[in-house]
Tab-separated table of C-alpha atoms in Angstrom:
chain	number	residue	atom	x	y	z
A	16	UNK	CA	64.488	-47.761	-19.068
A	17	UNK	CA	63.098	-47.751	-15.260
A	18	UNK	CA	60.042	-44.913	-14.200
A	19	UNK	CA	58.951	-44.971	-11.069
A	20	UNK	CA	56.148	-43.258	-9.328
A	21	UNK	CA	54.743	-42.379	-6.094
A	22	UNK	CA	51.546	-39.967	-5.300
A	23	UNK	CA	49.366	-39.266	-2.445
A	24	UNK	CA	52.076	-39.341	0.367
A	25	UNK	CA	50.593	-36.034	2.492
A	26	UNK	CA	53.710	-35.022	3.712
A	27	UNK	CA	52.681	-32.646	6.846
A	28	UNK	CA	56.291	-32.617	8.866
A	29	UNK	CA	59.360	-33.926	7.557
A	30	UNK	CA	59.363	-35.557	10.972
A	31	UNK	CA	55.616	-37.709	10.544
A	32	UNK	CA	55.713	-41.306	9.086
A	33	UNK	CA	54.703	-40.211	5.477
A	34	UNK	CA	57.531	-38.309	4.636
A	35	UNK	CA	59.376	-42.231	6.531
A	36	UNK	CA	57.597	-43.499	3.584
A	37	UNK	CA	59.102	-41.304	0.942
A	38	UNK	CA	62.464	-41.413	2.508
A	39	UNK	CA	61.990	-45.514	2.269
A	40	UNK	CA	60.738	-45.043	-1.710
A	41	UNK	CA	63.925	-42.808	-2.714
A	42	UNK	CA	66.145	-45.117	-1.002
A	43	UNK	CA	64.270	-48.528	-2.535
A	44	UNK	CA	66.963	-50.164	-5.222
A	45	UNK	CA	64.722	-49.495	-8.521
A	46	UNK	CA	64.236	-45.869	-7.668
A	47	UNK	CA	68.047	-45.639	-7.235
A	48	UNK	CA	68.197	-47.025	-10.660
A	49	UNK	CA	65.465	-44.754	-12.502
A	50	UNK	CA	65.793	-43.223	-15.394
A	51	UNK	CA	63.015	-40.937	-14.246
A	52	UNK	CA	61.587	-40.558	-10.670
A	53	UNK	CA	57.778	-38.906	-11.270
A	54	UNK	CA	56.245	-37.294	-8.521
A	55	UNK	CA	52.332	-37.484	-9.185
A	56	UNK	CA	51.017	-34.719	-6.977
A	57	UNK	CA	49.928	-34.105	-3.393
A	58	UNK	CA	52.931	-35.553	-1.876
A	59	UNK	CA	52.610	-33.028	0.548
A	60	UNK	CA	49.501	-32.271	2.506
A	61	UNK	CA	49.863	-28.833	1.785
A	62	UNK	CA	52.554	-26.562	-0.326
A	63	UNK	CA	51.449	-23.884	-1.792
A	64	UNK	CA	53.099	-21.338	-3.987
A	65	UNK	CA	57.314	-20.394	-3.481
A	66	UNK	CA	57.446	-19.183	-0.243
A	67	UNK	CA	60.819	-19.822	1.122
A	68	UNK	CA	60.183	-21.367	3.872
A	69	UNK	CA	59.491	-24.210	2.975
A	70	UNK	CA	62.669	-24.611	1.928
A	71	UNK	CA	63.724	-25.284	5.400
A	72	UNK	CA	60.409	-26.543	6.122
A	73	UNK	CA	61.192	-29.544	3.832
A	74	UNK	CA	64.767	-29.490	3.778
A	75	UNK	CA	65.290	-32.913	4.015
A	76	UNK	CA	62.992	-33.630	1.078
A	77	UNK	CA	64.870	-31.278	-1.392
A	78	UNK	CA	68.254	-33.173	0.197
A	79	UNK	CA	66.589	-36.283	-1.234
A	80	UNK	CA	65.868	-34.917	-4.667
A	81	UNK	CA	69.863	-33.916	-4.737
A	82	UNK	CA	70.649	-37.248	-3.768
A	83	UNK	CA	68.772	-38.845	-6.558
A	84	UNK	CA	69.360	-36.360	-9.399
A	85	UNK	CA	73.338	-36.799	-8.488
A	86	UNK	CA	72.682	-40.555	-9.051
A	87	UNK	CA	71.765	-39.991	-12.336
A	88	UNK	CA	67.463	-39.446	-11.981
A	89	UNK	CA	65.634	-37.108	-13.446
A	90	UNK	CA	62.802	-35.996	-10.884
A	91	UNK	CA	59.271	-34.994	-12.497
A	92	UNK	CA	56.936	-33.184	-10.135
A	93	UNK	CA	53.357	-33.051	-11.222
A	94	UNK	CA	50.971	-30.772	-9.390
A	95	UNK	CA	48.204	-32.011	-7.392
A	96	UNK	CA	45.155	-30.657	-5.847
A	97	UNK	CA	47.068	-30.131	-2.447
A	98	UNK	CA	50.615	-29.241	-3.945
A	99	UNK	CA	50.564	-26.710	-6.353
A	100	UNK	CA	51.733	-22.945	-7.635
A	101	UNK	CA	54.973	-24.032	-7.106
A	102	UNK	CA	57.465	-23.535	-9.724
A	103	UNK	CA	58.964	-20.529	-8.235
A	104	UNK	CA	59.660	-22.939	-5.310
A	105	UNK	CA	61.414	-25.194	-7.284
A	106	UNK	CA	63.262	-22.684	-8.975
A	107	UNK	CA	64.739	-21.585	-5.773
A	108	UNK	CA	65.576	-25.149	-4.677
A	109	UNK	CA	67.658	-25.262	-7.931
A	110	UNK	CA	69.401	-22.505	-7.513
A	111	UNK	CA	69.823	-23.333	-3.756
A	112	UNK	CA	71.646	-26.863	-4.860
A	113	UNK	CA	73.003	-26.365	-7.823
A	114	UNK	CA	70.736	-28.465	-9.864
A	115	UNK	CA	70.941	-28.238	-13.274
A	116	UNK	CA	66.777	-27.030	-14.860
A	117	UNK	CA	66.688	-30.063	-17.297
A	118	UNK	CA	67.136	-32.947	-13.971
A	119	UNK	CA	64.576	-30.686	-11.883
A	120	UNK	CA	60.926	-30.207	-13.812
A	121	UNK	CA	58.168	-28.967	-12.286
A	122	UNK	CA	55.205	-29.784	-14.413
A	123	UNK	CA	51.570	-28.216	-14.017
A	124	UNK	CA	49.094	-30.540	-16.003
A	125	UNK	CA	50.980	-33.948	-17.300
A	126	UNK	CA	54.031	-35.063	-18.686
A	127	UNK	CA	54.339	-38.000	-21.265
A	128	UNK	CA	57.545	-41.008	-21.533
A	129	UNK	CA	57.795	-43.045	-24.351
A	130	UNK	CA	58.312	-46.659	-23.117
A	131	UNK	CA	59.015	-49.367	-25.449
A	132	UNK	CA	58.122	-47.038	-28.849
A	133	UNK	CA	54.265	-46.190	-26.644
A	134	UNK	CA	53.530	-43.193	-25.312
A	135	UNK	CA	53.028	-43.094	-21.087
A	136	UNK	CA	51.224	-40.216	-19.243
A	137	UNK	CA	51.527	-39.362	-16.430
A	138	UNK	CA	48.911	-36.643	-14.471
A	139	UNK	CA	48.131	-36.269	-11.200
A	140	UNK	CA	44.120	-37.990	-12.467
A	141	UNK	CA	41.889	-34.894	-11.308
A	142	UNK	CA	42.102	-33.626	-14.679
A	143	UNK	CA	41.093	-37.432	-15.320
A	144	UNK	CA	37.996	-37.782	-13.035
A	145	UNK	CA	34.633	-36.943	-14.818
A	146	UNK	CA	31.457	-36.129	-13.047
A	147	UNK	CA	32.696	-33.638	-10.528
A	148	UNK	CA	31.852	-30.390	-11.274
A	149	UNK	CA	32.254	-28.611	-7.778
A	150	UNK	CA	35.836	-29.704	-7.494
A	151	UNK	CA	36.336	-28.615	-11.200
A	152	UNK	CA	35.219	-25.227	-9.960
A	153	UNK	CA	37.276	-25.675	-6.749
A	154	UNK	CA	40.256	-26.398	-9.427
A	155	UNK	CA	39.860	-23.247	-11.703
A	156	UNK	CA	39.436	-21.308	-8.772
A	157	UNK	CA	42.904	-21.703	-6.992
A	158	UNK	CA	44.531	-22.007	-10.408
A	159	UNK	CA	43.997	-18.213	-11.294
A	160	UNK	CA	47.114	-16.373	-12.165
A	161	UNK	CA	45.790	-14.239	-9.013
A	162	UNK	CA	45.522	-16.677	-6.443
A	163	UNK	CA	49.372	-17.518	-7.503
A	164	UNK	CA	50.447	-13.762	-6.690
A	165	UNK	CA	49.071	-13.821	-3.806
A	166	UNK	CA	50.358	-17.296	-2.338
A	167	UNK	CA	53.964	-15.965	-3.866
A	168	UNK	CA	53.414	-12.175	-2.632
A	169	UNK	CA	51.091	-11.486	-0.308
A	170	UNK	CA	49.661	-14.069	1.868
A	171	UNK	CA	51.602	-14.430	4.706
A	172	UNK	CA	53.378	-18.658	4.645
A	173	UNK	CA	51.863	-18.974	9.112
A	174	UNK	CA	48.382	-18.319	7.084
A	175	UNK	CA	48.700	-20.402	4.105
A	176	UNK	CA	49.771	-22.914	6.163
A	177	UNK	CA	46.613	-22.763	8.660
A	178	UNK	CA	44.048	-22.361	6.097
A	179	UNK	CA	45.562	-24.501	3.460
A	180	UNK	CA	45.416	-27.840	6.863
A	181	UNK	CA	42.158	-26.497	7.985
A	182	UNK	CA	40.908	-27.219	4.243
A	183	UNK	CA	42.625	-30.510	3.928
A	184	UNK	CA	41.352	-31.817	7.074
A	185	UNK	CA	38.208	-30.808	6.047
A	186	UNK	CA	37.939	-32.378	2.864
A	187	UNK	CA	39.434	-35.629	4.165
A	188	UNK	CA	36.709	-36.081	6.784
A	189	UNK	CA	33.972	-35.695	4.886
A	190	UNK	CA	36.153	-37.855	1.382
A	191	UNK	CA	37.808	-41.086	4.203
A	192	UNK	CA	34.009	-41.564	5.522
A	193	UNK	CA	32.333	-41.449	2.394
A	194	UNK	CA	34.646	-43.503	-0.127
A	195	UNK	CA	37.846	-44.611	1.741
A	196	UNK	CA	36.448	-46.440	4.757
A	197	UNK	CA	34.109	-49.146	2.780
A	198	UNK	CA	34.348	-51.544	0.303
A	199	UNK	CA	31.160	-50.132	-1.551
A	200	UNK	CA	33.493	-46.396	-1.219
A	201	UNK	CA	36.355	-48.216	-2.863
A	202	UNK	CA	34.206	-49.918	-5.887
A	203	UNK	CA	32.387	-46.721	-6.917
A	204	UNK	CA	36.043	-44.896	-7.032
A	205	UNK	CA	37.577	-47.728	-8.636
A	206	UNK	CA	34.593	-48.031	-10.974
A	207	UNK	CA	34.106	-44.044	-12.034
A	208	UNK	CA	38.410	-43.854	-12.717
A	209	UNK	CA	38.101	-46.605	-14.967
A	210	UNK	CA	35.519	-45.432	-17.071
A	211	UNK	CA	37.720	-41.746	-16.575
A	212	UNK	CA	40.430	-43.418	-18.254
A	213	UNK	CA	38.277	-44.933	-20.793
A	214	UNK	CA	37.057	-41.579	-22.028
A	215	UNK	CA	40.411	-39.711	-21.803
A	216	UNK	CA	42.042	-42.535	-24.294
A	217	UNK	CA	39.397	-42.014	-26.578
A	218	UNK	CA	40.222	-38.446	-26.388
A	219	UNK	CA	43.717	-39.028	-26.589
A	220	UNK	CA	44.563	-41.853	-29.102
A	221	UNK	CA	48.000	-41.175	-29.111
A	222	UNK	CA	48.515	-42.335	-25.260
A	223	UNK	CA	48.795	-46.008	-24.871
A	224	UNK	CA	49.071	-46.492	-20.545
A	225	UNK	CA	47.856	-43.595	-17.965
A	226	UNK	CA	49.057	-43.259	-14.641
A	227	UNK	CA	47.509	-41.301	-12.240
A	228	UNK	CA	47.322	-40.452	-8.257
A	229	UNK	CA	43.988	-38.203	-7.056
A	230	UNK	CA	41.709	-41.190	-6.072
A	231	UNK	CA	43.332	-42.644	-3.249
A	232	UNK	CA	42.165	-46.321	-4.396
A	233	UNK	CA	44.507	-48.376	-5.942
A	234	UNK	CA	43.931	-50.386	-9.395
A	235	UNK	CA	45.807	-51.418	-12.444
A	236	UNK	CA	43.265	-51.603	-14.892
A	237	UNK	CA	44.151	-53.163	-18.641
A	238	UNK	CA	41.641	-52.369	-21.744
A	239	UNK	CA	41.071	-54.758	-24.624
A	240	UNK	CA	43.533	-52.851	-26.873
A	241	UNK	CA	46.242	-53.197	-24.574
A	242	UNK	CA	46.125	-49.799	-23.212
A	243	UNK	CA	46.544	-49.389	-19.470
A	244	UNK	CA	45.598	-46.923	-16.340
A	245	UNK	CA	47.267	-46.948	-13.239
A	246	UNK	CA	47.249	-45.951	-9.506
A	247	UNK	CA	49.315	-46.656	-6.620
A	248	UNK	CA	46.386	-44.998	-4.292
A	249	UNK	CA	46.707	-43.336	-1.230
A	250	UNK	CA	50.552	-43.949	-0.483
A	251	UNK	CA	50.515	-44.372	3.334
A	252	UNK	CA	48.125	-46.953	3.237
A	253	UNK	CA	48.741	-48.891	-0.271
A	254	UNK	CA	52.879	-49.014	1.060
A	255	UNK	CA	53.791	-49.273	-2.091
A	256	UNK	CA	55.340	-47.655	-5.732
A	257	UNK	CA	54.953	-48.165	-8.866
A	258	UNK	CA	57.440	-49.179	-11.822
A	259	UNK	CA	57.243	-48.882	-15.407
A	260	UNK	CA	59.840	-50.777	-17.434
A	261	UNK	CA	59.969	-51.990	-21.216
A	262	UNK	CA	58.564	-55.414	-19.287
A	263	UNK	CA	55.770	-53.791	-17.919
A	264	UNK	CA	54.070	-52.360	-15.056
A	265	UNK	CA	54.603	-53.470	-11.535
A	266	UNK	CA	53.648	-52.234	-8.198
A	267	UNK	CA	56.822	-52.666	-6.071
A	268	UNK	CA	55.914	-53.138	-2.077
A	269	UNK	CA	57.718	-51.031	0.708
């Protein structure tokens, strides 16, 4: 069996060098050859809830996703923090291209793979993070069931679109300066997911690796017992993938 896994891309255009990157990762040999391709959240910069036009938006990424799910794939997209509400979107781009539900999943919270008889999850890591109460409340927030109708119903997409960016840039000034531009930023993220994923296995004994996006700082981090957490980091700079095999875990360059 072959997973692999990409997070973090920020797709704004289908024209800008990030979605390059993602073109580059669905084309790469072992994602050709996956048994599952899992989408960890916040490949786009922002996509938020089924409006249809982003169907056309993005219609080169959903041409990818036909491409690979007609080689045999199945495609796994987890919410992030910057992609989410959007299983009616999905729903349409299924009925749009004929793809059959079970190749297709779109997947709110996490989604587990059992590799070599141990049991892999996969989560998009805010649910992961500890110690970060305002973005907890930031998360409940645009998770009610009335945000959704109104992202689906109401909101016009021009809007969505200009408040969702003018939040994103926002929150990546203020997150790049603080943890992303220095080595002492880096540790303390690398530092506080590892002790995340310490706490979530002991809350979940039955999960044996994690692998998670949100953090934007790559790290492959083994415990004693042989348990495992995992992040490929912020795509566009880390250039690279991860794969998950019954040999192990690998980060894979592009």
């Amino acid at each position: 069996m072959i997973i692999t896994s990409i997070s973090d891309v920020h797709i704004k255009e289908s024209t800008d060098s990030n979605f390059s990157l993602l073109k580059k990762f669905f084309n790469h040999e072992y994602v050709r050859k996956s048994d599952y391709i899992v989408l960890n959240g916040d490949i786009f910069d922002i996509l938020i809830g089924g409006k249809v036009q982003y169907l056309k938006k993005y219609s080169d990424f959903f041409l990818l996703i036909e491409s690979a799910i007609k080689n045999g794939s199945k495609i796994i997209y987890i919410e992030g923090n910057h992609d989410f509400h959007i299983e009616r979107l999905i729903r349409k781009s299924k009925k749009k291209l004929g793809i059959p539900d079970e190749m297709f999943l779109h997947i709110k919270n996490y989604f587990d793979i059992e590799v070599d008889s141990r049991l892999v999850r996969f989560t998009h890591g805010d649910d992961v993070e500890i110690e970060n109460e305002s973005y907890r409340k930031y998360k409940r927030a645009i998770n009610n069931p009335f945000v959704k109708f109104l992202g689906d119903y109401i909101v016009p997409f021009s809007f969505i679109e200009w408040i969702g960016h003018r939040a994103s840039n926002k929150s990546r000034g203020k997150n790049v300066k603080k943890y992303e531009l220095t080595v002492e930023g880096q540790e303390f993220v690398k530092d506080k997911f590892r002790t995340s994923s310490k706490l979530y296995f002991k809350d979940h004994s039955n999960i044996s690796g994690l692998v998670c996006g949100h953090s934007h700082c790559k790290d492959y981090f083994k415990l004693d017992d042989g348990k495992f957490y995992v992040n490929n980091g912020f795509a566009p700079a880390s250039k690279s993938f991860i794969k998950i095999s019954d040999a192990g875990v690998e980060f894979i360059d592009l």
